[in-house]
Every structure is written in structure tokens, then in C-alpha cells.
XYZ file of C-alpha atoms in Angstrom:
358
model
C -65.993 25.123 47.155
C -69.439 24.844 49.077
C -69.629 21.461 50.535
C -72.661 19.579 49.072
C -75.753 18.739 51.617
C -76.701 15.231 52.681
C -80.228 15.842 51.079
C -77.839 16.404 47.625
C -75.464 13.907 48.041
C -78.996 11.323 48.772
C -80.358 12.983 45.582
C -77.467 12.268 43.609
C -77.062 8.706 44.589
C -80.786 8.487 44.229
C -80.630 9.148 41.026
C -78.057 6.989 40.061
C -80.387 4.001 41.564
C -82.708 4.789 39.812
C -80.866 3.623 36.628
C -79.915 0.724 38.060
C -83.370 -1.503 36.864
C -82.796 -0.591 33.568
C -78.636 -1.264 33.213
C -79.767 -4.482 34.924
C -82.005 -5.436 32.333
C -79.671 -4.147 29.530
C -78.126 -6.669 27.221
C -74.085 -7.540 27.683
C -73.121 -5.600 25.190
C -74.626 -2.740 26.444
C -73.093 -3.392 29.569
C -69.147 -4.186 28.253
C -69.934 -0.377 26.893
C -66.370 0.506 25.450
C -66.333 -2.048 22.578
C -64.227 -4.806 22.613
C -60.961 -4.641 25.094
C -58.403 -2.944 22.344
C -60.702 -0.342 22.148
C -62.054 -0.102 25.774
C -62.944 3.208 27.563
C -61.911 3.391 31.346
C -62.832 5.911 33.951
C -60.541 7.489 36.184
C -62.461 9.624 38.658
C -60.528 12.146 41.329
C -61.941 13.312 44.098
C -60.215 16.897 44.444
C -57.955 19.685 43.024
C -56.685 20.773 46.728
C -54.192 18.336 46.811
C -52.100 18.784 43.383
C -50.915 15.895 42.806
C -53.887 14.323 40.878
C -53.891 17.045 38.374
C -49.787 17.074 38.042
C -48.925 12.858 39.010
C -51.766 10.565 39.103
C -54.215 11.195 35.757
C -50.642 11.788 33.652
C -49.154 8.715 34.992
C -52.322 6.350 34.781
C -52.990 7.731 31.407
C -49.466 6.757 30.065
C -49.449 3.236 31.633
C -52.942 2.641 30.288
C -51.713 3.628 26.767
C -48.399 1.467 27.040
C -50.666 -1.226 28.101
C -53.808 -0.633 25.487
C -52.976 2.030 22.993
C -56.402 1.698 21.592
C -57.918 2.776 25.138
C -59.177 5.903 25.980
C -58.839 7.181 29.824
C -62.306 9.417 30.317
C -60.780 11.546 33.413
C -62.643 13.621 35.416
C -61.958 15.640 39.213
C -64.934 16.113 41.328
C -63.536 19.007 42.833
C -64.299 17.457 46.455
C -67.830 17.807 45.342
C -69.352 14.472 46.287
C -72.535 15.156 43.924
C -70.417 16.230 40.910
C -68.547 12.582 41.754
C -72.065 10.894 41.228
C -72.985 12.924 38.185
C -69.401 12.029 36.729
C -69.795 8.592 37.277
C -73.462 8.377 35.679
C -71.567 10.407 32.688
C -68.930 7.741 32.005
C -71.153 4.773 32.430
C -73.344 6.585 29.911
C -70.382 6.879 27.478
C -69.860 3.092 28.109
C -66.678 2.588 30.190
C -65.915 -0.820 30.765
C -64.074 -0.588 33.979
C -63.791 2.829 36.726
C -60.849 4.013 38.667
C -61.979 6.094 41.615
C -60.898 8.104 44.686
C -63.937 8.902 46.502
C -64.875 12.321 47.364
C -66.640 10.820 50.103
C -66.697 7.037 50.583
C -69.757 6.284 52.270
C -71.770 7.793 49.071
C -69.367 6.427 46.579
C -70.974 2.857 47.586
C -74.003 4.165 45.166
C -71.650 4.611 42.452
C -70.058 1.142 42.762
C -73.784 -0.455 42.578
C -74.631 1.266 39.975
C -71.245 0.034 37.825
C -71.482 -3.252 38.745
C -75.656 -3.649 37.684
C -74.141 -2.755 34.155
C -71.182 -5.714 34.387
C -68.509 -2.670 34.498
C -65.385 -3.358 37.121
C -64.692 -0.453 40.136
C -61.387 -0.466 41.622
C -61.009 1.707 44.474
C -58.011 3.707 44.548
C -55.849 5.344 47.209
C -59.204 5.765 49.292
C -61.551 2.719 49.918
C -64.994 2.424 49.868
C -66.191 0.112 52.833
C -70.177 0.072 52.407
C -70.303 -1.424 49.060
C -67.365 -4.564 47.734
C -65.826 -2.603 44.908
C -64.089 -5.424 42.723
C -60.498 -4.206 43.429
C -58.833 -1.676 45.674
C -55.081 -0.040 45.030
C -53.778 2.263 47.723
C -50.403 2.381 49.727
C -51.092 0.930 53.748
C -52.734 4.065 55.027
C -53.139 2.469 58.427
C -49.639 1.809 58.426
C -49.167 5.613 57.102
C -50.884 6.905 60.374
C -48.445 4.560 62.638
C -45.363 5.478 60.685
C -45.730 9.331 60.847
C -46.921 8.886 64.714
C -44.210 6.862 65.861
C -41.337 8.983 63.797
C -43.004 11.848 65.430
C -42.438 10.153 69.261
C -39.393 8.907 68.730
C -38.247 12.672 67.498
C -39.692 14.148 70.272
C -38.648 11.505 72.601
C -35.040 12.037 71.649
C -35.240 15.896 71.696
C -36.100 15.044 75.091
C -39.350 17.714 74.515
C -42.051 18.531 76.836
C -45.685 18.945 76.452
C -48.574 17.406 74.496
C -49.334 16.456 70.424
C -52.534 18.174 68.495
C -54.012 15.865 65.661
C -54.888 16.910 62.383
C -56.604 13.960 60.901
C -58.359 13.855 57.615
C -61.414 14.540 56.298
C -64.407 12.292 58.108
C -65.923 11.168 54.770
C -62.873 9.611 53.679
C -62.185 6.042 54.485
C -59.110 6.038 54.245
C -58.478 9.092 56.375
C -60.059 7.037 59.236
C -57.343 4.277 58.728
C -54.395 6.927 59.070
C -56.125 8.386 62.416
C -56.749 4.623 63.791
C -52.548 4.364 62.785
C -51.661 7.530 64.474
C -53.679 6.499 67.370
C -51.528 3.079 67.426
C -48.666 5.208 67.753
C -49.592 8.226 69.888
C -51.914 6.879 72.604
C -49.225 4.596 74.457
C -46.315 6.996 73.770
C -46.480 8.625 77.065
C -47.176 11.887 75.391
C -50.959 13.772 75.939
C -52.987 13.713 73.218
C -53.844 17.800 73.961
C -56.568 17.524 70.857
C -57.589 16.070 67.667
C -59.469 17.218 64.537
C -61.094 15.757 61.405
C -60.355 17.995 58.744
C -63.594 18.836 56.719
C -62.964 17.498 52.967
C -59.035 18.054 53.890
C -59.182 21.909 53.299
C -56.176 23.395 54.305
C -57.963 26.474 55.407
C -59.788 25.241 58.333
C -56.717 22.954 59.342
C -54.897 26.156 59.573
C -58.138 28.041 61.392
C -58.249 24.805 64.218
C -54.951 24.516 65.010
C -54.292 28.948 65.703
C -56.857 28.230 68.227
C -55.117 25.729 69.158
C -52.046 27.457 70.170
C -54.119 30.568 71.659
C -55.717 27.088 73.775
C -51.954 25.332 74.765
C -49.502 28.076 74.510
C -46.103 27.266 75.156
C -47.984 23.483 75.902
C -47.541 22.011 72.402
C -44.480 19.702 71.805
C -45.634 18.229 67.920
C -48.273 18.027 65.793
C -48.867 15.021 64.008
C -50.704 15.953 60.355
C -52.446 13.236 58.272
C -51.396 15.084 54.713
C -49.101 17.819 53.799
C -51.598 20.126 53.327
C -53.021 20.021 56.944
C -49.368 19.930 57.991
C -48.707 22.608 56.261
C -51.773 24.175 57.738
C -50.356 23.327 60.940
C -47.050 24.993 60.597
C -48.696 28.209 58.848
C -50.695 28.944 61.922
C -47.622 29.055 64.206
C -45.661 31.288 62.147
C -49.388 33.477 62.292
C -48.630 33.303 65.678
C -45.814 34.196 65.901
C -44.089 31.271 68.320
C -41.851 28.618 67.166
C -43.201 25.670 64.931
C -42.756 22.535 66.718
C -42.099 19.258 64.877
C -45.203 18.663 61.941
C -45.859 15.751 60.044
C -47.217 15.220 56.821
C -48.246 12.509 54.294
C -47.817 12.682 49.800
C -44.477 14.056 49.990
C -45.483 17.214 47.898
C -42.951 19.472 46.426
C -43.989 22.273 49.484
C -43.343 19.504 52.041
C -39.936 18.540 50.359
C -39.282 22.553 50.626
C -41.061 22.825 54.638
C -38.438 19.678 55.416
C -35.298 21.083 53.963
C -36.371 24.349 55.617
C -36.967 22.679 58.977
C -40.447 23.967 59.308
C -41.954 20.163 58.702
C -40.111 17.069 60.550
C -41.716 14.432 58.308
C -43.721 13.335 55.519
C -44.340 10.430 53.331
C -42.793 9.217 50.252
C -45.762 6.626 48.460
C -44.351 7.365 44.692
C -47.951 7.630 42.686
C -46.361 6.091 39.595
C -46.970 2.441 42.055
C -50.182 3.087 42.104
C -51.563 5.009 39.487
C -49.490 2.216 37.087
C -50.937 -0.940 38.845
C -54.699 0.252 39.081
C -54.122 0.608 35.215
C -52.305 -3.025 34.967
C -55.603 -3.908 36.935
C -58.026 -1.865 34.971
C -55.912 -3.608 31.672
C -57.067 -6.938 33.329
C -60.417 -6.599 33.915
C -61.560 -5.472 30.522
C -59.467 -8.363 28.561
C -61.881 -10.357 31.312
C -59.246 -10.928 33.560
C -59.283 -11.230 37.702
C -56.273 -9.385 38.943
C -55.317 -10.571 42.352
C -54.191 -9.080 45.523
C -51.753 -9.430 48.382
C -54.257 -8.475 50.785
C -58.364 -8.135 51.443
C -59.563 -5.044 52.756
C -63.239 -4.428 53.504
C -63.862 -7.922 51.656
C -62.354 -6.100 48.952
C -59.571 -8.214 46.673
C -57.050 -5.218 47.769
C -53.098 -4.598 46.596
C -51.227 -2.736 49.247
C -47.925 -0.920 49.115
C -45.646 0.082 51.943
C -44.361 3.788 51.786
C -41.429 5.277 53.854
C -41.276 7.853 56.222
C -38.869 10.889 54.901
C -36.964 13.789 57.014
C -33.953 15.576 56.337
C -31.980 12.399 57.204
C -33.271 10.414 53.570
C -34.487 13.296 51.944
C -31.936 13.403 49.223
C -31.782 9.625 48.791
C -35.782 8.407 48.936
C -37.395 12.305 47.253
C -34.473 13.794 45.429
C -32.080 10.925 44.026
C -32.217 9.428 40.747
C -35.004 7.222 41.023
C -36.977 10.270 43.317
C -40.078 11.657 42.120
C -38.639 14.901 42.824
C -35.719 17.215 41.563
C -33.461 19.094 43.506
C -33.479 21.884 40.598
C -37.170 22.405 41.359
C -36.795 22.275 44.751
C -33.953 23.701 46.289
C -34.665 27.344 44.260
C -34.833 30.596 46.225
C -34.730 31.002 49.549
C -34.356 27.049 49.939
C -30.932 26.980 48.396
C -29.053 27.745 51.276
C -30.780 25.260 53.505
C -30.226 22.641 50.593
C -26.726 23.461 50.434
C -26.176 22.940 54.386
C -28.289 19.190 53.401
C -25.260 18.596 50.883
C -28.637 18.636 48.083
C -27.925 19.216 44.856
């Protein structure tokens, strides 16, 4: 999808600002919106369908803890299709249709500060979620430690390659620059990489965390440091993915890759041995306390964090690095948010065998 402009991004959140006057001078219980809390609408607004697991883990999952916790609530989800324009427009939508609370994951988190403003002039709750927004004080944020992401993937990376004894430099994949939270896994990664004796060959920021020109980078990449690359350390599974696709393009070996969601491909790149790493952060922690939050705030509730981030009340989880060492345990036991009879099908069977997976 074309990326929107700045000038349409600025219209958008124009726009929305423009509203904000009037929902200031609207009357409570035009701002509460959704009737009273049995009966409340919430928002939860995704930022993009490239990464499945909105559409397949987090909307399903928030939706069923929200109806557990309210069954009289209605969840108004929408995906912004890493449009950040289409974000705005959703959000002006919902607060039209008188939510009393939105979930979101920014498209882009500097212009997602419009969006919080404009909530909040009505008296309706933001909690930021998996991605935060920094420029505006949304009124909660959920997310796993994404700083502590970056170091955790870095420093399994170093100590692999350390121990393999391997030569050369690492290539960076980082995020998309619009997201914040993207920045917070590169600052990890840098905690990890910078002092670990290895060169730091070159980094990227991964426009809106397309796949595609992860893939297109890092082939030059390898045409750049042939036979020089000894890792590649990849903020999601999708770049790392990227990342390992371009080698095989290539036609030379694919060095250890990291990744980050622990997506059923990465489970399947792991078991393979095409990806060293990714990260297990199971959505159903998240997507089920933003709702516990979400619950809170409409019955007029504060929910309170462990944490602050970006003055931002903030609750924090800690996820855990996975490889072929845990992969059966932390992904595919009984408590794992995957199955082995989804993913050890095909050609993976054999390699699950060897893994004793089943």
C-alpha cells in the first residue's frame, strides 16, 4: 500500500483538531458516548495487516476478554492497513459512534499524538498498545519491554556467534522509523551489539516494516559484504524473514537471523535452521490486560501500572528469547500459542522429528 504523505497525514490530524473545540464544549454525556459502562463501546484500532497476527491473535483475543469481562460491550475494530491517515479517519469514526475508551497500535506514533488529543477533549480514555505514543500522555500504555526485546535478540545473537567462534560483521534490520516502539528495540539491539566486539557492517529502518524492502536492503547487502556477514540481527519476523529470503536469492549460506512475534513462519524458519531466534510475547498478555484496562476505565476506574513510560502510567511484560533449544517447551507445549500439528507439516516434519517435536 502507498505510504501516505506528510501533507496527508497533517491534513488528517488537522482535521481531527478541528473537532476538538466542539467535543470540548460538548456535554458529559456526549462525551461518555457508549452509554452507561454495561453497555459501553470500545475501540480497538490496528495499525497493519503485514504482520498477521492482529487479524488471527490480537482483535479475537481482546474481543473475547472484553466480552468475558462486559458482555454488554461492543469492541468497534478496525486495521489501518499501515495507512497512518486511514488511522486518523478511523479514530474520528469511533469517537463519532461514541466509544468510551480506544485501544490503539499506532500506524505511526508521532501522528497518533493528534488522535489521543482529540479522545481525551471528549473525556474518552487511550491506552497505547504494543507501540507507544511519546508526543502526546495517552492515559495507559500495554506492550511487552521492547527495549528489552532489542537487547535480548542482540545479545542471544553474540553469544551464538561468539560460541560458533564466527567471523565477520552483523547487518541491522530495525523497524519502521515512525514507530516508537521500533526505536526502543534498535536502542536494545544497540545495548547489545555495539560493545560485543563484533562490527556493526550496517543498519536499516525498515519503512512501515514491509518485508519487501527488508528483503531488497539486505541482497544489497550481501552483493556489499560478501562472504563478510557473520549474523543479522532482525527487529520482527518479517524483516528476519526478509533477511534470510535474500540469502537464499543469493544463493550463499544464511547466517544466524533473528526475529521478534514468534509467528508460525518463524516457528517453521527455527525448526528449519534458517532463523536462530525469535521472540515468544504470547498476545493473549496483552491483548487480555489492555481489555482488563479498557474494562476499568469505562466503570471510571484508574488501572495502574508497574512502570511509567513517556510519563505514560505503562504495564510492561517480559518476553523470552526462543531457538531450537526451548522451542518445543515456550511455542509448542501445552500452554504454547502454537501447535506442533500446524507447524511441523510438510517439508518441516523431518526437521521436527530430528527436534523430538511432536
Amino acid at each position: 500500500m502507498k505510504k501516505p504523505s506528510l501533507r496527508t497525514v497533517a491534513a488528517a490530524a488537522a482535521a481531527l483538531a478541528a473537532l476538538a473545540p466542539a467535543a470540548a464544549c460538548s456535554s458529559k454525556s456526549a462525551g461518555s458516548g457508549g452509554g452507561d459502562a454495561k453497555n459501553a463501546k470500545i475501540a480497538f484500532l490496528m495499525p497493519d495487516i503485514a504482520s498477521t497476527r492482529y487479524e488471527l491473535y490480537d482483535a479475537p483475543l481482546f474481543k473475547a476478554k472484553m466480552k468475558q469481562l462486559c458482555g454488554g460491550c461492543t469492541v468497534l475494530y478496525q486495521n489501518a492497513g499501515a495507512d497512518a491517515s486511514k488511522q486518523q479517519q478511523q479514530a474520528s469514526s469511533v469517537l463519532a459512534q461514541g466509544v468510551k475508551a480506544i485501544v490503539i497500535d499506532p500506524v505511526d506514533s508521532a501522528a497518533a499524538a493528534s488522535i489521543v488529543r482529540m479522545a481525551q477533549s471528549r473525556q474518552v480514555k487511550v491506552i497505547a498498545y504494543d507501540r507507544p505514543i511519546p508526543a502526546a500522555k495517552a492515559d495507559y500504555y500495554v506492550s511487552f519491554d521492547n527495549e528489552k526485546i532489542g537487547a535480548m535478540i542482540g545479545q542471544s545473537l553474540v553469544d551464538h556467534l561468539k560460541q560458533e567462534k564466527a567471523k565477520g560483521g552483523i547487518l541491522e534490520v530495525n523497524g519502521s522509523p515512525t514507530d516508537a516502539a521500533a526505536n526502543l528495540i534498535k536502542k536494545g539491539i544497540h545495548s547489545s551489539v555495539d560493545p560485543s566486539g563484533f562490527k556493526l557492517l550496517a543498519e536499516y529502518d525498515t519503512p512501515g516494516w514491509e518485508p519487501a524492502k527488508a528483503q531488497q536492503w539486505v541482497s544489497g547487502q550481501i552483493s556489499k559484504y560478501r562472504g563478510q556477514i557473520a549474523g543479522v540481527v532482525a527487529a520482527n519476523d518479517g524483516t528476519g524473514g526478509a533477511a534470510v529470503a535474500a540469502f537464499k536469492a543469493a544463493g550463499t549460506d544464511v547466517p544466524p537471523v533473528t526475529g521478534n512475534d514468534a509467528e508460525l513462519a518463524a516457528a517453521q524458519r527455527i525448526i528449519a535452521g534458517d532463523q536462530y531466534n525469535t521472540i515468544s510475547k504470547p498476545i493473549k498478555i496483552v491483548a487480555e490486560a489492555a481489555a482488563i484496562a479498557a474494562h476499568k476505565f469505562v466503570q471510571g476506574e484508574t488501572p495502574r501500572g508497574n512502570t511509567t513510560l513517556f510519563n505514560t502510567p505503562s504495564e510492561l511484560f517480559t518476553p523470552t528469547v526462543v531457538t531450537q533449544d526451548n522451542i518445543g517447551k515456550v511455542l509448542l507445549g501445552p500452554d504454547g500459542a502454537l501447535k506442533a500439528d500446524k507447524v511441523c507439516t510438510g517439508e518441516y516434519a523431518a526437521a521436527c522429528a530430528k527436534l523430538g517435536l511432536k
